[in-house]
Every structure is written in structure tokens, then in C-alpha cells.
CSV table of C-alpha atoms (C1' of nucleotides) in Angstrom, one decimal:
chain,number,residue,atom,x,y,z
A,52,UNK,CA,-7.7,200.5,282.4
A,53,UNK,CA,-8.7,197.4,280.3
A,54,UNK,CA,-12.0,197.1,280.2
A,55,UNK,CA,-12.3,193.3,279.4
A,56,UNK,CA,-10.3,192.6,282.3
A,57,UNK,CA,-12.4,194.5,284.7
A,58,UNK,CA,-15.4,192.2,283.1
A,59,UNK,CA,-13.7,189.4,283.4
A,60,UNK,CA,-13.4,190.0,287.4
A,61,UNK,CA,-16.6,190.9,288.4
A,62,UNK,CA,-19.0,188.4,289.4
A,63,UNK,CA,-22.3,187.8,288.2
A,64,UNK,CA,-24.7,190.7,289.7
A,65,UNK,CA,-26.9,187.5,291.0
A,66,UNK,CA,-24.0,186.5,293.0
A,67,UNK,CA,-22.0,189.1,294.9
A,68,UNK,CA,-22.3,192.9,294.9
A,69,UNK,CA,-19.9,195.1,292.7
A,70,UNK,CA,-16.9,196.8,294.2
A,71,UNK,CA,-17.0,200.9,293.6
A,72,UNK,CA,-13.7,200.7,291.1
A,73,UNK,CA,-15.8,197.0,289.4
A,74,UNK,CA,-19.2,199.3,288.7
A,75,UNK,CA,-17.5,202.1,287.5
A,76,UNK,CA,-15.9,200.1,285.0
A,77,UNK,CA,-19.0,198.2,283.9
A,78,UNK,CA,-21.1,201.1,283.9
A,79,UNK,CA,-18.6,202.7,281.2
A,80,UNK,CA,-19.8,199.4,278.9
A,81,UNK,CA,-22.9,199.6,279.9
A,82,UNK,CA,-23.4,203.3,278.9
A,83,UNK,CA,-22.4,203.0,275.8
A,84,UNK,CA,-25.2,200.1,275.3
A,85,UNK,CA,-27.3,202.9,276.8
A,86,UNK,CA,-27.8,205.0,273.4
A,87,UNK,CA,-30.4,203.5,270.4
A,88,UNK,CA,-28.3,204.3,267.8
A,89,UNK,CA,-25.3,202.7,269.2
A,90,UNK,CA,-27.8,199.6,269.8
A,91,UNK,CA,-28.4,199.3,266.4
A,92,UNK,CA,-25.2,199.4,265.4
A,93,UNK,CA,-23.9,197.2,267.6
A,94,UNK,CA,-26.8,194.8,266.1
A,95,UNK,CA,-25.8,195.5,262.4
A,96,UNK,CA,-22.1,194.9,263.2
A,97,UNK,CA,-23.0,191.6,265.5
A,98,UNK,CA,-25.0,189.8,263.3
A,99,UNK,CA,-23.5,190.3,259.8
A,100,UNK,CA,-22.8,187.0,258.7
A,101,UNK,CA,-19.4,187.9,257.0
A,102,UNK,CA,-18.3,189.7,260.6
A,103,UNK,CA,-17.1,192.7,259.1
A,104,UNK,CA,-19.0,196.1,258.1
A,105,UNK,CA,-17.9,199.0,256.5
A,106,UNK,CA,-18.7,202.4,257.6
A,107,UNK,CA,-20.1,203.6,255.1
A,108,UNK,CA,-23.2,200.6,255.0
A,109,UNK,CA,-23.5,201.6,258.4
A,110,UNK,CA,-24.4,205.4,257.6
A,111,UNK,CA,-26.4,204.7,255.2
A,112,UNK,CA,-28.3,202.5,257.6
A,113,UNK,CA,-29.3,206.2,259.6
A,114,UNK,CA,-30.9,209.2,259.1
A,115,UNK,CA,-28.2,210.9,261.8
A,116,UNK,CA,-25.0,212.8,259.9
A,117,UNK,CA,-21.4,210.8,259.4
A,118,UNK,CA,-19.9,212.5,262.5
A,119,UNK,CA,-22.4,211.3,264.8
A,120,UNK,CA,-21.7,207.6,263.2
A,121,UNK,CA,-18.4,208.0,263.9
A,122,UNK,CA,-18.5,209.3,267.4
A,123,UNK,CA,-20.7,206.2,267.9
A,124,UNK,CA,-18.1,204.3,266.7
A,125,UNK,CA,-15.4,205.4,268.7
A,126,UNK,CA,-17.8,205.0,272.1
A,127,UNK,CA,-18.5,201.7,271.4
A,128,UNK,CA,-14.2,200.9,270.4
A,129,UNK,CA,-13.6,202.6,273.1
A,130,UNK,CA,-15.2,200.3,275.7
A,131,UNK,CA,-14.0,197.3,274.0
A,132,UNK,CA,-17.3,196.3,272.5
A,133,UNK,CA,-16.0,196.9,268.6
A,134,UNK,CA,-13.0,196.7,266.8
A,135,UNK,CA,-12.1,198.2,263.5
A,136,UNK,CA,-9.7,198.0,260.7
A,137,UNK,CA,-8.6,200.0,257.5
A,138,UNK,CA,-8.2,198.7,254.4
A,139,UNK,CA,-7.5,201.2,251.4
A,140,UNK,CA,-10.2,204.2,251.8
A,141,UNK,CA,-12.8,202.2,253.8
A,142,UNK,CA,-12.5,201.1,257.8
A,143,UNK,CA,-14.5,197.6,259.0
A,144,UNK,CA,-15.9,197.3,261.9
A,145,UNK,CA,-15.9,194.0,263.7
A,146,UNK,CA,-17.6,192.7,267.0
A,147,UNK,CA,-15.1,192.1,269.7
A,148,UNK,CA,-17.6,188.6,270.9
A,149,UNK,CA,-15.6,187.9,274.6
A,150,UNK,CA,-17.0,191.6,275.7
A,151,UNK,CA,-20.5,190.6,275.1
A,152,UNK,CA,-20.2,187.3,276.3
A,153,UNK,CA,-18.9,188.7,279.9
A,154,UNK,CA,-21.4,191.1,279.7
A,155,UNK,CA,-24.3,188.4,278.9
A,156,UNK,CA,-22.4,186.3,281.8
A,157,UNK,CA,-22.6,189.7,284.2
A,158,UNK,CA,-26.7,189.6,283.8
A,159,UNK,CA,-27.0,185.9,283.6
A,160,UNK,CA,-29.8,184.5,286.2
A,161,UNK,CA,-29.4,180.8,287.5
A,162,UNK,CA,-32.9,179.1,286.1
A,163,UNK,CA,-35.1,179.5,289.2
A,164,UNK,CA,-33.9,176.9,291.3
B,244,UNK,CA,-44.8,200.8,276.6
B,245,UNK,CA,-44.1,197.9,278.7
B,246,UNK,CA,-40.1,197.4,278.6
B,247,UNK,CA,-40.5,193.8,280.0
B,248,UNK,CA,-42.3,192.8,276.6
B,249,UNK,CA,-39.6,194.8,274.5
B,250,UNK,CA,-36.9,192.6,275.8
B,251,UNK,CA,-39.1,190.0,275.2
B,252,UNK,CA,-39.6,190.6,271.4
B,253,UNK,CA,-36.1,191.4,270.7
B,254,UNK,CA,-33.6,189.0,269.0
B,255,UNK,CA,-30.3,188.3,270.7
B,256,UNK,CA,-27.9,191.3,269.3
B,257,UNK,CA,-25.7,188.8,267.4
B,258,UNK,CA,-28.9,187.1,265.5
B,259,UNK,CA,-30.6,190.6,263.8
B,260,UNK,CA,-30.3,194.0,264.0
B,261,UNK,CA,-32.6,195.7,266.0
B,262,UNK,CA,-35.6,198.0,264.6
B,263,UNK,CA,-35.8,201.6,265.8
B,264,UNK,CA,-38.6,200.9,268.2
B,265,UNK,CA,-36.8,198.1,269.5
B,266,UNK,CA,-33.3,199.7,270.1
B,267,UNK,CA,-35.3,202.9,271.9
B,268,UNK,CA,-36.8,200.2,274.3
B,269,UNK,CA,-33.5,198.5,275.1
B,270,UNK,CA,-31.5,201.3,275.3
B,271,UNK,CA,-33.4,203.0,278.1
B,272,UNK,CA,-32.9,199.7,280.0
B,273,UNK,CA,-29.2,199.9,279.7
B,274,UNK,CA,-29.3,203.7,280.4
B,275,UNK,CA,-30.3,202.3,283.8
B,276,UNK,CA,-27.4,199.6,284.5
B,277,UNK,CA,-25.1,202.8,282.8
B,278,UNK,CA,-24.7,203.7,286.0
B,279,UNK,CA,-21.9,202.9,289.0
B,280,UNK,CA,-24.3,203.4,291.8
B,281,UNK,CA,-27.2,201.7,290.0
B,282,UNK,CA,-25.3,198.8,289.6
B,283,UNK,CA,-23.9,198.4,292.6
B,284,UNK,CA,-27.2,199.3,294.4
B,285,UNK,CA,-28.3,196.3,291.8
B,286,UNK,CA,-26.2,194.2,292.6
B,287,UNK,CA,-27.1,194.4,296.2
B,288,UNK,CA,-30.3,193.9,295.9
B,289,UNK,CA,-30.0,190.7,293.1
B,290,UNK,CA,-27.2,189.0,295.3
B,291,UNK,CA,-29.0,189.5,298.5
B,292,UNK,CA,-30.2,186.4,299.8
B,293,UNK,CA,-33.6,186.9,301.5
B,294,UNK,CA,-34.2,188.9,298.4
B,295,UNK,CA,-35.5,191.6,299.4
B,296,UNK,CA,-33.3,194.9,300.3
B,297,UNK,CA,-34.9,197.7,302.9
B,298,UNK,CA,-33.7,201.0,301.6
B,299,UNK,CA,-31.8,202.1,304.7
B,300,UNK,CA,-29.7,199.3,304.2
B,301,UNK,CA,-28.9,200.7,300.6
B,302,UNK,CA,-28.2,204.3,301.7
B,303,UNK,CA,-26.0,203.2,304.1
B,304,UNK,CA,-24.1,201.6,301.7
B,305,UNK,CA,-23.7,204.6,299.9
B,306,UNK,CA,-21.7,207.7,300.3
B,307,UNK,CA,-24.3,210.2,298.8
B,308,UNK,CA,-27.2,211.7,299.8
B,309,UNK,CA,-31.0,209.6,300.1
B,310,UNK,CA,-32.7,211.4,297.4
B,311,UNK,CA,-29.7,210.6,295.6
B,312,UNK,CA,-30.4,206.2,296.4
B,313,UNK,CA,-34.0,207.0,296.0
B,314,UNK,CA,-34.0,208.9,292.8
B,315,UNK,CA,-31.8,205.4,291.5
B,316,UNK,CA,-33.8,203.1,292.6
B,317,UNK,CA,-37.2,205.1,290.9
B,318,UNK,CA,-34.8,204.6,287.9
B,319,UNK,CA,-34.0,201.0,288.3
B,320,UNK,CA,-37.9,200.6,289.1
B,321,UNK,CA,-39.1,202.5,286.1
B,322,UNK,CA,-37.4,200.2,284.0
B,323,UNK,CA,-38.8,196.9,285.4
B,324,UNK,CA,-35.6,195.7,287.2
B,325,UNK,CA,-36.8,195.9,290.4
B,326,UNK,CA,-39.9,196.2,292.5
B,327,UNK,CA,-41.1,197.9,295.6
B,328,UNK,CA,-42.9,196.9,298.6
B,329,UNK,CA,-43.6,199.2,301.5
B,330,UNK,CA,-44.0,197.9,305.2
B,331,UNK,CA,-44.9,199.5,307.8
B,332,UNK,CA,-42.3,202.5,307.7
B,333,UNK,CA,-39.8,201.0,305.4
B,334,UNK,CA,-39.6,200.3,302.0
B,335,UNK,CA,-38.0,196.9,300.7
B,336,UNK,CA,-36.9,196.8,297.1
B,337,UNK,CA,-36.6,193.1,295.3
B,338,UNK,CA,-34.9,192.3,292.1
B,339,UNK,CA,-37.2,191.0,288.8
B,340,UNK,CA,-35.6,187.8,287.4
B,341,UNK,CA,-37.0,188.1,284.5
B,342,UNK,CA,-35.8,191.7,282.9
B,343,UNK,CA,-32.3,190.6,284.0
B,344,UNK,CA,-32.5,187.2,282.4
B,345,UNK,CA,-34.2,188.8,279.3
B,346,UNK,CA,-31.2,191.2,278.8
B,347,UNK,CA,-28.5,188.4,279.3
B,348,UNK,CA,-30.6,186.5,276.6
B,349,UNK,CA,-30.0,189.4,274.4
B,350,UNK,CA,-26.2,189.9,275.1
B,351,UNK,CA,-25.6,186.2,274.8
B,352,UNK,CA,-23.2,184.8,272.2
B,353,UNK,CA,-23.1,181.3,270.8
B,354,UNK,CA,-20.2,179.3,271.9
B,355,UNK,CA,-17.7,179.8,269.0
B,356,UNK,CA,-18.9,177.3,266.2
C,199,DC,C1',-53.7,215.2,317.8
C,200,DG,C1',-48.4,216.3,317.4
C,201,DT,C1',-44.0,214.1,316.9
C,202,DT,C1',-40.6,211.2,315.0
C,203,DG,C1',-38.2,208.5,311.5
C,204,DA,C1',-38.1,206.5,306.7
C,205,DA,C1',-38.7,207.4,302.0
C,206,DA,C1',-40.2,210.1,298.0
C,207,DT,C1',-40.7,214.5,295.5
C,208,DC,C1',-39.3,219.2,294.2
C,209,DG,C1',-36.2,222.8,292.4
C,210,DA,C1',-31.8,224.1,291.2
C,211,DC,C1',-27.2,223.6,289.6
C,212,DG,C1',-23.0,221.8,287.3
C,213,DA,C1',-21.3,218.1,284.4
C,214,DA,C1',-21.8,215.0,280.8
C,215,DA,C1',-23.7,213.4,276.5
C,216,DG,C1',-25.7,213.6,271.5
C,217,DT,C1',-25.9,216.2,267.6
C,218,DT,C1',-24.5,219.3,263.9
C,219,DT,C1',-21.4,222.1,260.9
C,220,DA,C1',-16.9,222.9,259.6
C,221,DT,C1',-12.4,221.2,259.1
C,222,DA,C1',-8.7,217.8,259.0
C,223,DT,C1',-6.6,213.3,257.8
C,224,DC,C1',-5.9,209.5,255.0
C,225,DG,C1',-5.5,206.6,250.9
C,226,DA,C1',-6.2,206.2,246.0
C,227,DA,C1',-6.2,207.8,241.5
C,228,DA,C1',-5.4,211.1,237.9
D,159,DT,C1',1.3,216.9,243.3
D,160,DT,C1',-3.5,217.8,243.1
D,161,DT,C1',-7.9,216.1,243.6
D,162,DC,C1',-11.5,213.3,245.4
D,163,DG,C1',-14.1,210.2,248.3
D,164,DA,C1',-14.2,208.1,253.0
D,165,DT,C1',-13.6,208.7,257.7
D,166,DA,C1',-12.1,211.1,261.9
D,167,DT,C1',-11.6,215.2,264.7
D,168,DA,C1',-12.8,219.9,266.5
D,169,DA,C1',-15.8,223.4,268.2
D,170,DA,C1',-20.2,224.8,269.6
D,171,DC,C1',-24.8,224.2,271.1
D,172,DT,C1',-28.7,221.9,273.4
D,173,DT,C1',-30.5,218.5,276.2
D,174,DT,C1',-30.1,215.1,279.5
D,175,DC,C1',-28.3,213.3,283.8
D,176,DG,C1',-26.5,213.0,288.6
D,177,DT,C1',-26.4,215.3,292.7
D,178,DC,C1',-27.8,218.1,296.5
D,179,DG,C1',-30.7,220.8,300.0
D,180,DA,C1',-35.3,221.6,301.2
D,181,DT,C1',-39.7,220.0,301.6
D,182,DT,C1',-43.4,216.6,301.6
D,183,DT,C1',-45.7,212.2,302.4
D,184,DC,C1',-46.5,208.3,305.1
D,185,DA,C1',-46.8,205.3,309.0
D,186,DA,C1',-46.0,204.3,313.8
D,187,DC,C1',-46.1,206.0,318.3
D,188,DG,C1',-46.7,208.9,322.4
DNA sequence: CGTTGAAATCGACGAAAGTTTATATCGAAA
DNA sequence: TTTCGATATAAACTTTCGTCGATTTCAACG
């Protein structure tokens, strides 16, 4: 199941209720939004100017062990939010910005009309 | 801790990474939306016209049980996403604008520059 | 009053999630 | 090929979460 198409699909929550099959794939994003440490990494990795971080800037960044980074990691790839690439010994993580945008899009409020 | 004022404070994802306190607040907001029945039970409530949704309306929407819909919507309450109002024997639940509009803010991504 | 219907709370249970330690993989370098 | 540093995977443990049945609260009504 693609993720990004299933966002693309649903409607603003403002506008029409979610279908069961829509929630449950928006709820799998949205969970993995649903964790602080995966906030802040999303964070680090969305507004680095350059786009790109390496894993190892973003361990040093917690006090949690390098598994736990990398299981982060792999939640938030795995939902489409992140992408990542290898390049000799170190991998880069990059934002994936149409995922958030549909997301921001899902929650958007019309200005109070 | 007011979650409403959290939102409020914190910087769009793709602008600054978010501080510890920050991320704990946020998270716990999309913990709530983390969930298929909690967003559809949102989204009913948000696209509803009237605005306002009784309860019975949302457990008959639903195929599980009503402390099930009433434990979700304690959850969607506690986070500031929606509101209560009891009437006579019935309970009507309304969205809050504002939370919604605050976590849109913070999803949002500048058009491509 | 006592009853009835709507909604919330409680207690319990199984499943899922977050973390850690240990181990494996992968690429570079000696 | 062996070693080393970076990252991922595996296994195990603990806590949290979603759900249910049973009970309680609350308001309207006989």
C-alpha cells in the first residue's frame, strides 16, 4: 500500500469524513508523528538547510542508543515521511516534502468564514 | 500544560528543530490523530455541518463497543481537539478550529522556492 | 421515589510500541 | 583478507494502548 497515494485521496478532515481503509492509512503516518523523538528528528532532518543529514549528527543529537535512532528511522521511511541514501560508510536522510504537505493539507482549516 | 499553547509556540517542522519540551507536547497530539477510529470519529465531527456531533450518532457509526467511542473521544478531548457539551441526556462533541489549524501550521511546507 | 436510556468510568486482558544489549552487515582502508 | 567504524537487524523486556464487559453517573420521565 502506498502511503502517499492514500494521502493524496483523502479529503481534508474539515470536509468529508474518512473511509475505514483512508484512516487506517493516515493513522499509520500519523503514528509515527506520534513519538517525541521521531518529532525531533523529523525537525532536524526538515529544516537543515543543505536537506541532507547524516546519521550519525542525528545520534549525537540524543541521549537514546544508535538502535533506537535507527528504528526511528526506519518508522518514519517506512510511512513515506523520510528518505535515505548511502554514500561510502555514512547513510543521509532526506525529507520526503509532498508527504508533509498532504498531511498539512489533511489538517488544514478554511479561515473562519 | 496547555497543549493548545505548545502548538502555539512551536515553529513549523521544516523552519527549526523542535526542543524536547516541545516535541513531548506535539507528539501527544499526534498520538491522538495516530488512530483509525479517532480520525474517522474526527473527521465526523470536523466535517459535520451543524458542528456539533451527539455521541449516539458516533457509536452508531462504529462497529465497536461505547466505552470503546467514549474512551476516544476522552482522548481527542484531552488533547484540545474537541470539546464537550452535555444536554439534557445527550452529550454533543464539537471540533476546536484552532488546535487543528495550529498543527496544519506546523506540518506546512513552503511552496517549492 | 424507581425506572429507563445515554454516556462515562473501572478493571482486566491481549497486542503493539519503545528501548536496550548483542550481533550482523556494509564499505573503506590497511 | 583482516580490521575498523557506521548503520541495520534480532531478540528480549517493559510499558503503553485499544478493546471489552461490568458498573456507575446523570438526566428525564412515570
Amino acid at each position: 500500500m502506498e502511503l502517499l497515494q492514500i494521502l493524496e485521496c483523502s479529503p481534508p478532515l474539515v470536509r468529508q469524513p474518512l473511509d475505514a481503509a483512508q484512516a487506517a492509512g493516515v493513522a499509520t503516518v500519523f503514528k509515527a508523528l506520534g513519538d517525541p523523538v521521531r518529532l525531533r528528528i523529523l525537525s532536524i532532518v526538515a529544516s537543515r538547510a543543505g536537506g541532507e543529514v547524516c546519521v550519525c549528527d542525528i545520534t549525537d543529537a540524543f541521549e537514546v542508543s544508535q538502535p533506537t535512532i535507527s528504528h526511528h528511522l526506519k518508522v518514519l521511511k517506512d510511512v513515506g515521511l523520510l528518505v535515505s541514501e548511502r554514500r561510502a560508510s555514512w547513510v543521509y536522510y532526506r525529507l520526503v516534502p509532498e508527504t508533509l504537505g498532504e498531511l498539512s493539507a489533511l489538517l488544514n482549516v478554511p479561515v473562519t468564514a
